[in-house]
mmCIF file of C-alpha atoms in Angstrom:
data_model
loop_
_atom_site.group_PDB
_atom_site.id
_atom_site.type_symbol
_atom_site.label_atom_id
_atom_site.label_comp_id
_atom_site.label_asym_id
_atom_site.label_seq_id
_atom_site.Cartn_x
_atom_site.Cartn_y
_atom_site.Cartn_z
ATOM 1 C CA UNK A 1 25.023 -7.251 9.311
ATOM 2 C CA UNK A 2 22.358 -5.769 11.766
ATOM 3 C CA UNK A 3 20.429 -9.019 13.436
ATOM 4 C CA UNK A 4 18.299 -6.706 15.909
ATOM 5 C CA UNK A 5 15.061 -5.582 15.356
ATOM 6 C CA UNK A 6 14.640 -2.099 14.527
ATOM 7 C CA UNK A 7 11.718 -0.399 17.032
ATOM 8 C CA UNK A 8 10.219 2.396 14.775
ATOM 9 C CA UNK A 9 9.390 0.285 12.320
ATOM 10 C CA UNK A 10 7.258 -2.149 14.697
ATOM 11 C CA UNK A 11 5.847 0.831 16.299
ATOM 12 C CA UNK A 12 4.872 2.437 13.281
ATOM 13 C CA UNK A 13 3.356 -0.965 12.010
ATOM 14 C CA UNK A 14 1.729 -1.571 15.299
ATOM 15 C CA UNK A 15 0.233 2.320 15.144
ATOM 16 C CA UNK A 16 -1.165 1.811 11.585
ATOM 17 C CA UNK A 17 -2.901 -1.833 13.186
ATOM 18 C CA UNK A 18 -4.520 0.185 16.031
ATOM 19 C CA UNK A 19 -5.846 2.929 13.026
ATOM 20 C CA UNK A 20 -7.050 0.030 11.232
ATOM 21 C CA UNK A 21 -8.896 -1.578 13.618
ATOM 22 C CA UNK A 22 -10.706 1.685 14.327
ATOM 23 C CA UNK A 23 -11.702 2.085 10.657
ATOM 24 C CA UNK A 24 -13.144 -1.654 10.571
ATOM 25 C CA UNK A 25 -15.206 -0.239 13.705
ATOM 26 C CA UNK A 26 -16.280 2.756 11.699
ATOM 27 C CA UNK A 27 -17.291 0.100 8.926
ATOM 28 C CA UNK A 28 -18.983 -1.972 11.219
ATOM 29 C CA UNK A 29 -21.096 0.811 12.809
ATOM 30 C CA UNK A 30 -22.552 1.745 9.544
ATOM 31 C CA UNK A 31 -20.907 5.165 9.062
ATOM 32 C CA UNK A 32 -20.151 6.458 5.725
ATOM 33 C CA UNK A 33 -16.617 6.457 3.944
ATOM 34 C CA UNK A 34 -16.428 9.612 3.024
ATOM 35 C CA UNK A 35 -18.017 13.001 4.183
ATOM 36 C CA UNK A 36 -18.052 17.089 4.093
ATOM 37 C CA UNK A 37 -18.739 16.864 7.713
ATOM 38 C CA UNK A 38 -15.278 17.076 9.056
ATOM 39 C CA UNK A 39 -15.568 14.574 12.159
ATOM 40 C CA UNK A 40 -16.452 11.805 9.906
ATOM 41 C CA UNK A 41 -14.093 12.769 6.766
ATOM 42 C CA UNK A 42 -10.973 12.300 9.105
ATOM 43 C CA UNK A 43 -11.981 9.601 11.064
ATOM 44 C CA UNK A 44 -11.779 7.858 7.249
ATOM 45 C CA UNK A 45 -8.987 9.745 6.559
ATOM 46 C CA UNK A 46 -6.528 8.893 9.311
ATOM 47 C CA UNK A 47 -6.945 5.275 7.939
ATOM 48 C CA UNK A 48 -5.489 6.043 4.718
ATOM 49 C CA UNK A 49 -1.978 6.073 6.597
ATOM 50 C CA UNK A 50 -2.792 1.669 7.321
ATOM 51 C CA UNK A 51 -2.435 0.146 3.762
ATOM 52 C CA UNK A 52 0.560 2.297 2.568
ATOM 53 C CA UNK A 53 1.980 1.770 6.505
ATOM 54 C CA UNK A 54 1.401 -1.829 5.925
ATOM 55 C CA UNK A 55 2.869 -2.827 2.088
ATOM 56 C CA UNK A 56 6.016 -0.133 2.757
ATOM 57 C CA UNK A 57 7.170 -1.664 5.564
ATOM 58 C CA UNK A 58 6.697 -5.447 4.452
ATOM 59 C CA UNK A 59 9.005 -4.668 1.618
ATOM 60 C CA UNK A 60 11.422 -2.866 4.182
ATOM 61 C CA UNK A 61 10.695 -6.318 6.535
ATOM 62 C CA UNK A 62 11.948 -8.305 3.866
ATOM 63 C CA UNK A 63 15.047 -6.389 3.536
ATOM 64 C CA UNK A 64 16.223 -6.759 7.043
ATOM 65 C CA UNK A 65 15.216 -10.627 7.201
ATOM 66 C CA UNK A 66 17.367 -10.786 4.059
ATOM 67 C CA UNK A 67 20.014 -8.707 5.595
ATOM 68 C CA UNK A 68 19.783 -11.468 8.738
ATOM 69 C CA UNK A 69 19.895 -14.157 6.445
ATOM 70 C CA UNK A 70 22.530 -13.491 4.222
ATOM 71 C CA UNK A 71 21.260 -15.366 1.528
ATOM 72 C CA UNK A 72 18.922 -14.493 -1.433
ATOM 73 C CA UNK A 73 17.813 -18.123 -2.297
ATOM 74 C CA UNK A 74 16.285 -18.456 1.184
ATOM 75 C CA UNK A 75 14.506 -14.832 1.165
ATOM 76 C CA UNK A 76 13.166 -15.578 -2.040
ATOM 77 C CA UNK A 77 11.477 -18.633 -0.484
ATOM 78 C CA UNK A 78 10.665 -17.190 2.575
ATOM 79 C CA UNK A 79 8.849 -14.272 0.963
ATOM 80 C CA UNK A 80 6.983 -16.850 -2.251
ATOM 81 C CA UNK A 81 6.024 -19.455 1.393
ATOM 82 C CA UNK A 82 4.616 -15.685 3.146
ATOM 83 C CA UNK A 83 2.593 -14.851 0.303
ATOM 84 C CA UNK A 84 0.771 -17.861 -0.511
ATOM 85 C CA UNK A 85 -0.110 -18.554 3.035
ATOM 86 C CA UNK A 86 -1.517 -14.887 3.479
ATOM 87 C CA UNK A 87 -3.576 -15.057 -0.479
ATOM 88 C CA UNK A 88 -4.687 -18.855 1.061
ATOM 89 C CA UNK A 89 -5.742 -16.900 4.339
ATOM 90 C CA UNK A 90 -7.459 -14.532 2.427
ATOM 91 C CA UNK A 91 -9.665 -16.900 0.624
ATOM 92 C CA UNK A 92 -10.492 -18.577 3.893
ATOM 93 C CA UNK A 93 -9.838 -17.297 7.309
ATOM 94 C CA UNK A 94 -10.343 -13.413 6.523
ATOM 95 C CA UNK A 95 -13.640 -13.960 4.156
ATOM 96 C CA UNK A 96 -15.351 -16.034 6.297
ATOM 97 C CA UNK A 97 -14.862 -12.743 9.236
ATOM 98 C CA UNK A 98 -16.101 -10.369 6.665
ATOM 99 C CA UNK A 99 -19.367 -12.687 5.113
ATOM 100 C CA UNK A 100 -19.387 -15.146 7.619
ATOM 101 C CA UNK A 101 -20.534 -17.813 5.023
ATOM 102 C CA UNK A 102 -18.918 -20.272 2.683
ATOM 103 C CA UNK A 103 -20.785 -19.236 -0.651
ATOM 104 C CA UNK A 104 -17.793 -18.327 -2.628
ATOM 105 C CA UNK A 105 -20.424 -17.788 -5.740
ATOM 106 C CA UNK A 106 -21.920 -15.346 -4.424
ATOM 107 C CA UNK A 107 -18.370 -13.049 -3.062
ATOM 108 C CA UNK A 108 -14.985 -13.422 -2.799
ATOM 109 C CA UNK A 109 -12.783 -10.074 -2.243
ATOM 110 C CA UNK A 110 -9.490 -9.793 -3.428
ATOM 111 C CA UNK A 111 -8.283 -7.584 0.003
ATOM 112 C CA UNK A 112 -5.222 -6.292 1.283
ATOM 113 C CA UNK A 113 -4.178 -9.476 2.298
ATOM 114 C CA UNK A 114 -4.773 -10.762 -0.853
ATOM 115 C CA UNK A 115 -2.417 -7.986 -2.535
ATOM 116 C CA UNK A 116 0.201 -8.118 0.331
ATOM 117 C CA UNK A 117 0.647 -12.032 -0.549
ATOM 118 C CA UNK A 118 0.821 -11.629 -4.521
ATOM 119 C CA UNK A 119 3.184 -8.318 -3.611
ATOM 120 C CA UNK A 120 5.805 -10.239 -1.600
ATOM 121 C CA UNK A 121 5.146 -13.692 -4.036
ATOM 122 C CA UNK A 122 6.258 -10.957 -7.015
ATOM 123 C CA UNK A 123 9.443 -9.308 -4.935
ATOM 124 C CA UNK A 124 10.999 -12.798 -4.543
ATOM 125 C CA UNK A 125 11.424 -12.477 -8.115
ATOM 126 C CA UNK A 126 13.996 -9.434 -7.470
ATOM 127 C CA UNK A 127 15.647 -10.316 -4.429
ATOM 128 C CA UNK A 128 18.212 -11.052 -6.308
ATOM 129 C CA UNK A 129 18.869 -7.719 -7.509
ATOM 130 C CA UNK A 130 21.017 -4.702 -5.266
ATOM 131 C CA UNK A 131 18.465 -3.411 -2.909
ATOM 132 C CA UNK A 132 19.178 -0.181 -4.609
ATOM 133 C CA UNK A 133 17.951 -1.125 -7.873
ATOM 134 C CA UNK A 134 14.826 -2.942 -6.503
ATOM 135 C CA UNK A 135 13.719 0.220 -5.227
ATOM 136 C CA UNK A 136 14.186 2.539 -7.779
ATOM 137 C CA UNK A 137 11.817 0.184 -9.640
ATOM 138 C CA UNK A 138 9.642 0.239 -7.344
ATOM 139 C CA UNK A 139 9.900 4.237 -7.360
ATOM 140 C CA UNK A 140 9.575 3.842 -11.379
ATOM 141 C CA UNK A 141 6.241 1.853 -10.704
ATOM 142 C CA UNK A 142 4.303 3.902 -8.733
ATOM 143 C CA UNK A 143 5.273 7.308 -10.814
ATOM 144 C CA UNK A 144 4.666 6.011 -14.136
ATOM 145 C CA UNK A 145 1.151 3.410 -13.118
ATOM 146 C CA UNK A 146 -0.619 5.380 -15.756
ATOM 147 C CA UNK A 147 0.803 3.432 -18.200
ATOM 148 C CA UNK A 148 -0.651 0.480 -17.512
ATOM 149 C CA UNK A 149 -3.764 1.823 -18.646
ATOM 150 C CA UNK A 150 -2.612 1.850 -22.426
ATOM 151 C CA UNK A 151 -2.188 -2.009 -22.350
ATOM 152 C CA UNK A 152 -4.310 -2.746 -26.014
ATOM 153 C CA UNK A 153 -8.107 -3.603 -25.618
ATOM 154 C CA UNK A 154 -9.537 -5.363 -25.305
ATOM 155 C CA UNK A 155 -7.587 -8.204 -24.302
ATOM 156 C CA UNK A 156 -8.399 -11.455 -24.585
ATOM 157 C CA UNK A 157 -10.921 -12.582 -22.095
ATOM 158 C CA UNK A 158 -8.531 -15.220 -20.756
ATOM 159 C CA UNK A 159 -5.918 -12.267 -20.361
ATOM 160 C CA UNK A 160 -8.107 -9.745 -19.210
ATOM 161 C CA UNK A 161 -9.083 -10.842 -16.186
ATOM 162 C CA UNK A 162 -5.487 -12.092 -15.634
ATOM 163 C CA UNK A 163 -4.756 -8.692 -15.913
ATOM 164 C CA UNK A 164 -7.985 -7.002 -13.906
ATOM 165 C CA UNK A 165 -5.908 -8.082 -11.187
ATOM 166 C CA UNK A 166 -2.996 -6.173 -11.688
ATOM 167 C CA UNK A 167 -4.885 -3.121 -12.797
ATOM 168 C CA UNK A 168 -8.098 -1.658 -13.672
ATOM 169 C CA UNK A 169 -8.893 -2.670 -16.949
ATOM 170 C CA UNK A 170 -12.881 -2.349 -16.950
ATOM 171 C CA UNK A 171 -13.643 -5.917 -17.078
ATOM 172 C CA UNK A 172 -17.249 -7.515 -15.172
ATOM 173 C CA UNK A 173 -15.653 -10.005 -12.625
ATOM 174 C CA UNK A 174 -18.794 -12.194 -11.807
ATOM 175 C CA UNK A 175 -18.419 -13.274 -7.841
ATOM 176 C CA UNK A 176 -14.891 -11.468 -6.777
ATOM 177 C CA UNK A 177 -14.467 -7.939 -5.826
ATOM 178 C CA UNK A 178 -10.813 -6.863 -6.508
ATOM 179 C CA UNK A 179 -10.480 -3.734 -3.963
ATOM 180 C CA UNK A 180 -6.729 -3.777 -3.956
ATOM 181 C CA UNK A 181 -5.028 -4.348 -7.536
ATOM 182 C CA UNK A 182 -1.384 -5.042 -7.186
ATOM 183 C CA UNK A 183 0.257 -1.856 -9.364
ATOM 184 C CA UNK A 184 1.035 0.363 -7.791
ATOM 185 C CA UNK A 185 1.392 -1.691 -4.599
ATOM 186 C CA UNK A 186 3.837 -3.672 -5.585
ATOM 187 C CA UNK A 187 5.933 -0.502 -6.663
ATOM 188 C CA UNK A 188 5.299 0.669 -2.631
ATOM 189 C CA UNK A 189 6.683 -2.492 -1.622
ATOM 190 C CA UNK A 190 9.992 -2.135 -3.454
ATOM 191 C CA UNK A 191 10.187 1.103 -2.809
ATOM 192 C CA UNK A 192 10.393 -0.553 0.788
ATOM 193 C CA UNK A 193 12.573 -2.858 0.021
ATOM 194 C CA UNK A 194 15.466 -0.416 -0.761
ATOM 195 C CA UNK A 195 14.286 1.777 2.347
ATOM 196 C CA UNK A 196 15.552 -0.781 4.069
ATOM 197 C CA UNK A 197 19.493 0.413 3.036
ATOM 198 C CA UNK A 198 18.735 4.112 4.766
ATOM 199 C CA UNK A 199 17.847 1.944 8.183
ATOM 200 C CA UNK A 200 21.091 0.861 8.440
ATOM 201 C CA UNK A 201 22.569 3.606 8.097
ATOM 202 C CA UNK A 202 24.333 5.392 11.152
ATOM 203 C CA UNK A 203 21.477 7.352 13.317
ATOM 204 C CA UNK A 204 22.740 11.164 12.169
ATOM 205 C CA UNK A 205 22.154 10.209 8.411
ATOM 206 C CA UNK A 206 19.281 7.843 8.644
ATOM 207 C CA UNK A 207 17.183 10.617 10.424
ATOM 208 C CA UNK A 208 18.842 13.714 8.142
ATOM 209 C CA UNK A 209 17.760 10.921 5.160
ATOM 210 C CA UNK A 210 14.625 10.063 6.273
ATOM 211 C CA UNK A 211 13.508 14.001 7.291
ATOM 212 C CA UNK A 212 14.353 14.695 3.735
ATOM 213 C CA UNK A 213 12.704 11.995 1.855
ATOM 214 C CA UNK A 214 9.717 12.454 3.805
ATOM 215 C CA UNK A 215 9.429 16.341 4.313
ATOM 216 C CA UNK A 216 10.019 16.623 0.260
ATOM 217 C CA UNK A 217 7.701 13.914 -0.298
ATOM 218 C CA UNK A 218 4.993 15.826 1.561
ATOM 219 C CA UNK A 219 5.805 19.149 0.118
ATOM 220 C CA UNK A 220 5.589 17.707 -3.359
ATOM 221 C CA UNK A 221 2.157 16.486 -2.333
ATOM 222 C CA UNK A 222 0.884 19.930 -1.168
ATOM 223 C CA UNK A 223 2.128 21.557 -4.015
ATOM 224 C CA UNK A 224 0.881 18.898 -7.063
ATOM 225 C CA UNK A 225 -2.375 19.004 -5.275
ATOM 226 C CA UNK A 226 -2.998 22.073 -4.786
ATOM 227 C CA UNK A 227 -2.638 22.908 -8.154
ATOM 228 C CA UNK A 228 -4.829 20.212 -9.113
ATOM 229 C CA UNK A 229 -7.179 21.101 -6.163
ATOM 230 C CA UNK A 230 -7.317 24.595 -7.142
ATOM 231 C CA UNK A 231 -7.745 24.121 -11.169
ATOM 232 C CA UNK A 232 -10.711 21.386 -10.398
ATOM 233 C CA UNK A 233 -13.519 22.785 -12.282
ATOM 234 C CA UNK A 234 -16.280 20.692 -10.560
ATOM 235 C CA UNK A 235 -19.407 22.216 -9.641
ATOM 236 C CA UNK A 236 -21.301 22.188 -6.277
ATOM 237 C CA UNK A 237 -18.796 20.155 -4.501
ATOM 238 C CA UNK A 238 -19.881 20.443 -0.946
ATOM 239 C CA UNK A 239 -16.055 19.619 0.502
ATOM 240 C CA UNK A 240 -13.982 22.653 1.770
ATOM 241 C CA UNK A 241 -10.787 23.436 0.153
ATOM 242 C CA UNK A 242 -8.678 21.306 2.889
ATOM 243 C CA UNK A 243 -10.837 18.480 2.285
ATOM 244 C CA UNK A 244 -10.533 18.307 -1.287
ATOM 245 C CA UNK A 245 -6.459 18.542 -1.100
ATOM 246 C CA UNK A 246 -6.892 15.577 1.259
ATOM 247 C CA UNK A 247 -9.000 13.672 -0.715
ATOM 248 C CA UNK A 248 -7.034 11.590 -2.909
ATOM 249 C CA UNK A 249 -7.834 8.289 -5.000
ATOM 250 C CA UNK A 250 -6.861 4.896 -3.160
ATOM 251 C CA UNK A 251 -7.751 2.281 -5.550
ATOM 252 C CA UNK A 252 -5.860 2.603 -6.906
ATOM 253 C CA UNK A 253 -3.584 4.468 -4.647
ATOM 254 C CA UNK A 254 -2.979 7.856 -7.136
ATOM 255 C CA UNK A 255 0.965 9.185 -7.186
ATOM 256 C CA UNK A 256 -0.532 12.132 -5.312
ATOM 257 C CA UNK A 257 -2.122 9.488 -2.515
ATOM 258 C CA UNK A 258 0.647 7.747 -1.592
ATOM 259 C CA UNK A 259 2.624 11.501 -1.240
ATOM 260 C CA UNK A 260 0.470 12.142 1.484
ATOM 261 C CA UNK A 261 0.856 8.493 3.159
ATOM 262 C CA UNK A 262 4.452 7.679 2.743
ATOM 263 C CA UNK A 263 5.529 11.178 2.962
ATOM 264 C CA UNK A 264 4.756 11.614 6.625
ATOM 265 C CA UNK A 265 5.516 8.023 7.624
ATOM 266 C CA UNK A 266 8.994 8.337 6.412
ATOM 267 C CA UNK A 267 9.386 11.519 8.229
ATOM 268 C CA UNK A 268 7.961 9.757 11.505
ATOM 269 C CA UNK A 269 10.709 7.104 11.626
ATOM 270 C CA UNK A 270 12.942 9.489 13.146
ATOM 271 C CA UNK A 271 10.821 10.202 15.607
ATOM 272 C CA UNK A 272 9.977 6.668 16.320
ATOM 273 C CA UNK A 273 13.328 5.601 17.255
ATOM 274 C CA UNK A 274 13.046 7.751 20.167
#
């Protein structure tokens, strides 16, 4: 059982908080989201590494703690207690900092806290399971999110916006903005979660595993998208070829999306340790 704490993954986590805090300056500032103009696309761009960063390595978190604690009753608690404090802190603490008002009528946003709370309340419910297993799942989850889409409509309205939360289901949601849905997140999470085996792995295979998960995952993502890139028939777009390859869907987070996040942060961990 491994009780220390493992650096690159703090480091990494602490890099992706630093990248964060610079896009919340960009937002701040007034500058756009996205852009042709280079200087502007990648300062958004960069950012995109935060929220995948963030949810991978809170499943992988949750593994170790687990690891320390040696027993699955009192992870699963830990991680249910976690997650409704940080969806309680959402609805409080981190709205009030974004509206700076108490007029929850008029906007509420379900944010990445919000998701990283309901992600970790929803992975007590495998703990249980081999770490293995949970992340296949989780693997399963984020390959396969289209599916979700063919749930029957329309659902009840009851139901539906139950289910607006977990994905996109076209439904009016009168005075909350749900930014971050929780599939495929919760999939990135797990997927985390069984990461967490390769860390404790001796240092010659954890790097020779992680290199390979991550250098495949990125060449995958080069490849996928620029076929896709490259058969895109849309007219006039003003963004140069690179651009376009780099300009994947994040809400939700598209298979080809979290390629080009997780890919390279995998491969980084490696390089962290040193």
């Amino acid at each position: 059982m491994r009780t220390q704490r493992i650096q690159s993954v703090d480091l990494l986590r602490g890099l992706a908080m630093v990248l964060m805090a610079i896009d919340h300056v960009r937002v701040y500032s007034g500058m756009p989201a996205g852009s042709p103009e280079p200087a502007i696309f990648f300062t958004r761009w960069i950012t995109h590494f935060c929220a995948p960063a963030f949810v991978f390595f809170a499943g992988t978190g949750a593994f170790l703690h687990g690891n320390k604690l040696n027993d699955k009753a009192a992870l699963a608690r830990f991680l249910l207690t976690r997650g409704l404090l940080l969806v309680v802190l959402e609805l409080t603490l981190v709205r009030f900092c974004w509206t700076f008002n108490f007029n929850y009528a008029l906007f509420t946003l379900a944010g990445v806290i919000w998701m990283l709370g309901w992600c970790m309340i929803l992975l007590a419910l495998f703990v249980r399971l081999k770490a293995e297993t949970v992340g296949l799942i989780g693997v399963a989850i984020i390959l396969l999110q289209q599916v979700f889409k063919f749930v029957p409509q329309p659902l009840p309205p009851a139901i539906g916006k139950f289910w607006e939360f977990f994905y996109p289901a076209g439904l009016e949601m009168p005075g909350i903005f749900i930014l971050y849905v929780l599939i495929p997140w919760i999939g990135v999470m797990m997927a985390g979660y069984g990461f967490g085996t390769i860390l404790l792995k001796d240092a010659a295979e954890r790097r020779k595993t992680c290199l390979g998960i991550g250098i495949a995952a990125t060449v995958l993502f080069l490849l996928v998208g620029g076929v896709f890139m490259y058969s895109d028939t849309q007219p006039n777009n003003p963004m140069p070829p690179l651009l376009r390859l780099l300009n994947q869907q994040k809400y939700p987070p598209s298979q080809l999306y979290l390629l080009m996040t997780l890919g390279p942060i995998i491969a980084l961990v490696p390089l962290a340790e040193k």
